Structure formats: C-alpha cells, structure tokens
Short mmCIF file of N, CA, C and O in Angstrom, two decimals:
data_model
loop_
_atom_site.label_atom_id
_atom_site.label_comp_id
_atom_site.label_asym_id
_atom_site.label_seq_id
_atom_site.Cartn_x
_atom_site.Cartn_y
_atom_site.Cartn_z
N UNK A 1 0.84 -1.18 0.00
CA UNK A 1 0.00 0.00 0.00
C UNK A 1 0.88 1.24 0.00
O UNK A 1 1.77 1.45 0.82
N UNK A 2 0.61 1.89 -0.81
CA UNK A 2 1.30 3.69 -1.01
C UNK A 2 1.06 4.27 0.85
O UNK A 2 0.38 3.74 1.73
N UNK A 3 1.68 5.19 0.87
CA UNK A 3 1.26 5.90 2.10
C UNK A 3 1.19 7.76 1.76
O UNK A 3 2.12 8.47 1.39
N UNK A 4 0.22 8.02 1.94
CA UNK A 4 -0.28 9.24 1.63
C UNK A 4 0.43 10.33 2.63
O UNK A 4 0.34 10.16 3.84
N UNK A 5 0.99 11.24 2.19
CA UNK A 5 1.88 12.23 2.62
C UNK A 5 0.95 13.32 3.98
O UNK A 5 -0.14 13.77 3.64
N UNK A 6 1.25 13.51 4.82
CA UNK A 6 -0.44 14.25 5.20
C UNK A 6 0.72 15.32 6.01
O UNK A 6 1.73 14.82 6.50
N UNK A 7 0.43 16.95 6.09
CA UNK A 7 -0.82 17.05 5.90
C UNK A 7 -1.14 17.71 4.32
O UNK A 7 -2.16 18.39 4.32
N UNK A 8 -0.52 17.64 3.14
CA UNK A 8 -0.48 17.81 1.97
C UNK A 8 -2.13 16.85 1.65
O UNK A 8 -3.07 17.26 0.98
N UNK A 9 -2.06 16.15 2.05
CA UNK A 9 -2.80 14.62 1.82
C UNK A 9 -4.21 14.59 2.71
O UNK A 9 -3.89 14.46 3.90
N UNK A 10 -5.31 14.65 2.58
CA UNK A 10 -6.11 14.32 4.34
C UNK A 10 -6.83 13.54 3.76
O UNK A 10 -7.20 13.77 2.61
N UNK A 11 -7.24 12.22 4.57
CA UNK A 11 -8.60 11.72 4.56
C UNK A 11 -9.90 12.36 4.47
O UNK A 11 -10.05 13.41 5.10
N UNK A 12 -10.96 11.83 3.73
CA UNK A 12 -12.01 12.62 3.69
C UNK A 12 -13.11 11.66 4.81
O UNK A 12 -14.15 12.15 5.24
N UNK A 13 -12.87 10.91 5.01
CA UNK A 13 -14.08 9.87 6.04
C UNK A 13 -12.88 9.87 7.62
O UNK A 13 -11.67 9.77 7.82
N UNK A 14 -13.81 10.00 8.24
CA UNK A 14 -13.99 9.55 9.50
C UNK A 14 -13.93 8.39 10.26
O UNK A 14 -14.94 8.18 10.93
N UNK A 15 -12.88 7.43 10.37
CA UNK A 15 -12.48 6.44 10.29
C UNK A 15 -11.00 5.99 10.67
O UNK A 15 -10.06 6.73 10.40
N UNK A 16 -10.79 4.65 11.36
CA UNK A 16 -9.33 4.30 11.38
C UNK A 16 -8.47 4.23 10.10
O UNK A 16 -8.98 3.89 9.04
N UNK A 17 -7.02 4.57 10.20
CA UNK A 17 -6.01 4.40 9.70
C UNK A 17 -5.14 3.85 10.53
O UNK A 17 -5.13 3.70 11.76
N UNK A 18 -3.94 3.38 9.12
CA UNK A 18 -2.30 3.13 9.65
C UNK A 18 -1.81 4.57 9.53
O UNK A 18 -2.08 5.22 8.53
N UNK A 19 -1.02 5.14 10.62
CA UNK A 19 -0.43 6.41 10.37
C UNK A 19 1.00 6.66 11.14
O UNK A 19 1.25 6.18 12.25
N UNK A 20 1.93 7.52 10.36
CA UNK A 20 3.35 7.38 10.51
C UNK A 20 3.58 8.57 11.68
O UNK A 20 3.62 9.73 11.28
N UNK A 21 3.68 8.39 12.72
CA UNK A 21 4.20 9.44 13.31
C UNK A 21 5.55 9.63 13.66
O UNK A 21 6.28 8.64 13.61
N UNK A 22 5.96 10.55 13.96
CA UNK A 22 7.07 11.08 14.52
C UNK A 22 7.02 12.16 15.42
O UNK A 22 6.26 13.12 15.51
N UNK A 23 8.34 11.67 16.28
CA UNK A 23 8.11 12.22 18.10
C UNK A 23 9.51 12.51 17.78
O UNK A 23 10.09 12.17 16.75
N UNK A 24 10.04 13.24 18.85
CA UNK A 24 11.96 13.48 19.65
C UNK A 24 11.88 12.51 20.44
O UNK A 24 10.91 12.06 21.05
N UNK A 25 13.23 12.12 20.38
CA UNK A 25 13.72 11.10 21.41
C UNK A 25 14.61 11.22 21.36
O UNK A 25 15.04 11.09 20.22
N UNK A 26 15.71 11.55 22.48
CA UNK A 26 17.27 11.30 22.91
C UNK A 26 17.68 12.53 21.81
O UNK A 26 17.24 13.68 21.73
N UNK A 27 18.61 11.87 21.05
CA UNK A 27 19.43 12.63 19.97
C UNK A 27 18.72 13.04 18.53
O UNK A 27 19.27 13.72 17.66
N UNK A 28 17.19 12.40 18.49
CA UNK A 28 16.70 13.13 17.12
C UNK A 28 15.38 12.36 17.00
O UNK A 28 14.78 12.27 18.07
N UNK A 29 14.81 11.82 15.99
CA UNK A 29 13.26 11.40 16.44
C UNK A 29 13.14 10.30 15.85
O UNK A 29 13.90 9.66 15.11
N UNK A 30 11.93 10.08 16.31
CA UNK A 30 11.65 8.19 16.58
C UNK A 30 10.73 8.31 15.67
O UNK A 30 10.07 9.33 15.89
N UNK A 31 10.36 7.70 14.71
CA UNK A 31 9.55 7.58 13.75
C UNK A 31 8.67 6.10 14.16
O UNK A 31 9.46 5.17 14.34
N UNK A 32 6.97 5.64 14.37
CA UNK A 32 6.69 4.48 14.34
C UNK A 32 5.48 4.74 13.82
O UNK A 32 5.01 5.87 13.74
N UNK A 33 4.66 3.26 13.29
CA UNK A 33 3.19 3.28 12.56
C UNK A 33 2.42 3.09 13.70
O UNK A 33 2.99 2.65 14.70
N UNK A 34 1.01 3.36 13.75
CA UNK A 34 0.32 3.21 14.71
C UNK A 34 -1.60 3.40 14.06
O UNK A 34 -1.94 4.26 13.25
N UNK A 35 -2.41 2.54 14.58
CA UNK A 35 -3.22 3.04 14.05
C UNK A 35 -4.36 3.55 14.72
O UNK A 35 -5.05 3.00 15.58
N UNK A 36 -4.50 4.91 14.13
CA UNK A 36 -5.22 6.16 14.75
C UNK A 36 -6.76 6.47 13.90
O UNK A 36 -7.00 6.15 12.73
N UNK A 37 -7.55 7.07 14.70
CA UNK A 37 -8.71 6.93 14.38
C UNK A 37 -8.65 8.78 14.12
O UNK A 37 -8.34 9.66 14.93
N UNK A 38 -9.19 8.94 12.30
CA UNK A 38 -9.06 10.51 12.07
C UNK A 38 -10.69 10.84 12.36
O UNK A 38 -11.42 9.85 12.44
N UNK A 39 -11.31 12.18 12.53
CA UNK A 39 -11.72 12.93 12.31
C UNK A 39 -12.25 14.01 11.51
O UNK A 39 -12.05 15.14 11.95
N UNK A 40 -13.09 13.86 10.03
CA UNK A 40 -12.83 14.30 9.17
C UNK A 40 -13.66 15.54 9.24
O UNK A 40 -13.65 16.45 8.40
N UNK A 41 -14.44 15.49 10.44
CA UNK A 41 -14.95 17.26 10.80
C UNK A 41 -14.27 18.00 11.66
O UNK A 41 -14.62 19.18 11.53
N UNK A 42 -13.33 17.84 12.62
CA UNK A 42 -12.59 18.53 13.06
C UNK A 42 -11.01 18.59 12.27
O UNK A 42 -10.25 19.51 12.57
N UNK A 43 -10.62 17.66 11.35
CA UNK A 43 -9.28 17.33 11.19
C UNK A 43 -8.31 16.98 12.12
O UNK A 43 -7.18 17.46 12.12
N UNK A 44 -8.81 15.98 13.08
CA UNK A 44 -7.49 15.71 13.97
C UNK A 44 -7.99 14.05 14.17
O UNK A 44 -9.00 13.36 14.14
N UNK A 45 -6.35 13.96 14.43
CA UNK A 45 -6.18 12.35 14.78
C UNK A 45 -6.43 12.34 16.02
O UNK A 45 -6.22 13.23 16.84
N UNK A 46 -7.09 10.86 16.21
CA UNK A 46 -7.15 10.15 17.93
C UNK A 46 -6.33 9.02 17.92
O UNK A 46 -6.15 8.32 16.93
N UNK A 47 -5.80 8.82 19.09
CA UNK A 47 -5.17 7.35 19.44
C UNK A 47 -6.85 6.76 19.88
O UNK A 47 -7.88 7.40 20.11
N UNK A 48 -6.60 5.39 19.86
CA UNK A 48 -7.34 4.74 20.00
C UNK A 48 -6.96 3.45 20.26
O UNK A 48 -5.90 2.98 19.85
N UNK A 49 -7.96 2.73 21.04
CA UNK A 49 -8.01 1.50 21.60
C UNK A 49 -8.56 0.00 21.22
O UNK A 49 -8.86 -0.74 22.16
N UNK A 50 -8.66 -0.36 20.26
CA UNK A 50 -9.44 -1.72 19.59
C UNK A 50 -9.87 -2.18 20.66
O UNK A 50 -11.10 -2.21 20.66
N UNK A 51 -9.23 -2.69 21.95
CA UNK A 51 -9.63 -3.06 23.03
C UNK A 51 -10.84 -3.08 23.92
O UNK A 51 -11.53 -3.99 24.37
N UNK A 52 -10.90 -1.26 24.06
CA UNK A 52 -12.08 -0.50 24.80
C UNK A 52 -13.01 -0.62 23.59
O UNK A 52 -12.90 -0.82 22.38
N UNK A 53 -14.64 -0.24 25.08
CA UNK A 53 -15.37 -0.09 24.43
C UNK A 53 -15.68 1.24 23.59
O UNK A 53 -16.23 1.27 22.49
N UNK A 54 -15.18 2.46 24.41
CA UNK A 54 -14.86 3.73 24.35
C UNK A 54 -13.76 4.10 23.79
O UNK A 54 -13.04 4.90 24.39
N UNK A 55 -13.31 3.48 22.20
CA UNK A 55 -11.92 3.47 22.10
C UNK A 55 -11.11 4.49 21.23
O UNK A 55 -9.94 4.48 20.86
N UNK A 56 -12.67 5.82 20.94
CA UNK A 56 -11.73 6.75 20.84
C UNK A 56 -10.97 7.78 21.54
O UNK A 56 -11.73 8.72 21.77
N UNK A 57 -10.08 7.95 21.87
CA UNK A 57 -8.98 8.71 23.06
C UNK A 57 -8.49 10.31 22.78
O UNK A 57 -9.03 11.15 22.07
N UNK A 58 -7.55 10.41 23.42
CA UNK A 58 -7.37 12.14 23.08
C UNK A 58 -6.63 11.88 21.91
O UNK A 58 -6.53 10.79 21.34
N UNK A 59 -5.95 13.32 21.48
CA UNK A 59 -6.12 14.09 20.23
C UNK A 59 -4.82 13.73 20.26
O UNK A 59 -4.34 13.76 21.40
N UNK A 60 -3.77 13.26 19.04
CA UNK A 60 -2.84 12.86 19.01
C UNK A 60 -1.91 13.92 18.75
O UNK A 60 -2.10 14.44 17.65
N UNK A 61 -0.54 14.62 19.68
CA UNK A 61 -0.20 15.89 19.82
C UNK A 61 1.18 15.63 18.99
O UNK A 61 1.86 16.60 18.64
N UNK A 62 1.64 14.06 18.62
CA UNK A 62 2.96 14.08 18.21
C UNK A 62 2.29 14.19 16.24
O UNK A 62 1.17 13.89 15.81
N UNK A 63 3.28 14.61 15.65
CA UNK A 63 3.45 14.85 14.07
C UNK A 63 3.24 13.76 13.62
O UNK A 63 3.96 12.80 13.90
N UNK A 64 2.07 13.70 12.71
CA UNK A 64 1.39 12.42 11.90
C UNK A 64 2.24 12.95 10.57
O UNK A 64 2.15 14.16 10.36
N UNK A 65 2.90 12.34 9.84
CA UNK A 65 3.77 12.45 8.72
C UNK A 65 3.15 11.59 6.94
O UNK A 65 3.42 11.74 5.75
N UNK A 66 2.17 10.65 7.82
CA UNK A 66 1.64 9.85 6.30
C UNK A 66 0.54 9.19 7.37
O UNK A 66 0.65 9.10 8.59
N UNK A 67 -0.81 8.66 6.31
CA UNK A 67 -1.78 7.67 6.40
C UNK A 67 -1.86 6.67 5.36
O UNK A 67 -1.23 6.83 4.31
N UNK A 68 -2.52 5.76 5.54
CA UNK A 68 -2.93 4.59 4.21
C UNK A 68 -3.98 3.70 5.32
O UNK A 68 -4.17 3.58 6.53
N UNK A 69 -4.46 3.23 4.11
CA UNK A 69 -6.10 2.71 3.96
C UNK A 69 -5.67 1.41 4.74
O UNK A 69 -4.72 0.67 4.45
N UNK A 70 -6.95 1.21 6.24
CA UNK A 70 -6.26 -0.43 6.05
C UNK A 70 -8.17 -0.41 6.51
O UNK A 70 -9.03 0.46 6.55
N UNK A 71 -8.11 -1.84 6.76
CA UNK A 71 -9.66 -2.58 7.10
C UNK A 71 -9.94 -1.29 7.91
O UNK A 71 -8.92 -0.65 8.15
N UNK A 72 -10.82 -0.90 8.27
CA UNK A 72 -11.30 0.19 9.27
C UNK A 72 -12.42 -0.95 10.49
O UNK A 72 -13.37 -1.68 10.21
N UNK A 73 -11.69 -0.59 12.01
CA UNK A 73 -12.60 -1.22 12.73
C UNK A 73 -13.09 -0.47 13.54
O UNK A 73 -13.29 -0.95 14.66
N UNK A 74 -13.46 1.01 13.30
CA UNK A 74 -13.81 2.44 13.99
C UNK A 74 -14.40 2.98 12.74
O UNK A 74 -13.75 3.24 11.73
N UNK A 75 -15.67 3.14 12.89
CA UNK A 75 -15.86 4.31 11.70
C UNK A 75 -17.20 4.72 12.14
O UNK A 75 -17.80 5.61 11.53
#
C-alpha cells in the first residue's frame, strides 16, 4: 500500500487508519506506525483502543507524517 503524505494529503471519512508518526527522542526522532482513528470534521487524529469499548482517546499531539487505507474497525 502507497502511504499518503499528510498534511499535503487528508482523509475525507472519519475512520481508522495506519499512520506514521514522529516524536523526539534522545538525539533526534523516533519515527513508528500506529493506528489512529481521524476525524474528518474537526481534522485531527485520535489514538485509540481496539480493546475498549470507548476506544476513541485524546487528540494525538505528536506529528502524523503519512496515512494509508487499512480494514477500518472504527468508523
């Protein structure tokens, strides 16, 4: 799967993604995938929980860098 550049790039639905973030750590930054549940009326990512029943969470504050399409189990 391509990975869509964001924020050049946005999802238009409201729904989980795979998404690339990047944080600082130590000497320069940690880049990992994670998948976050977007927002397509406010424009912001949530972490989220597959787990919970309540599993959308706060507003994700570290730099989302790319998204791509996977099964959506939040929408």
């Amino acid at each position: 799967m391509d990975w869509n550049v964001y924020p050049q790039n946005i999802p238009h639905t409201s729904r989980t993604y795979l998404v690339s973030i990047k944080r600082p750590y130590e000497n320069g930054d940690f880049t990992f995938n994670y998948i976050a549940y977007y927002n397509a009326d406010t424009n912001h990512w949530h972490k989220c929980d597959g787990f919970d029943d309540d599993s959308i969470k706060d507003i994700i504050t570290e730099e989302v860098t790319a998204w791509q399409n996977v099964l959506p189990f939040l929408s």
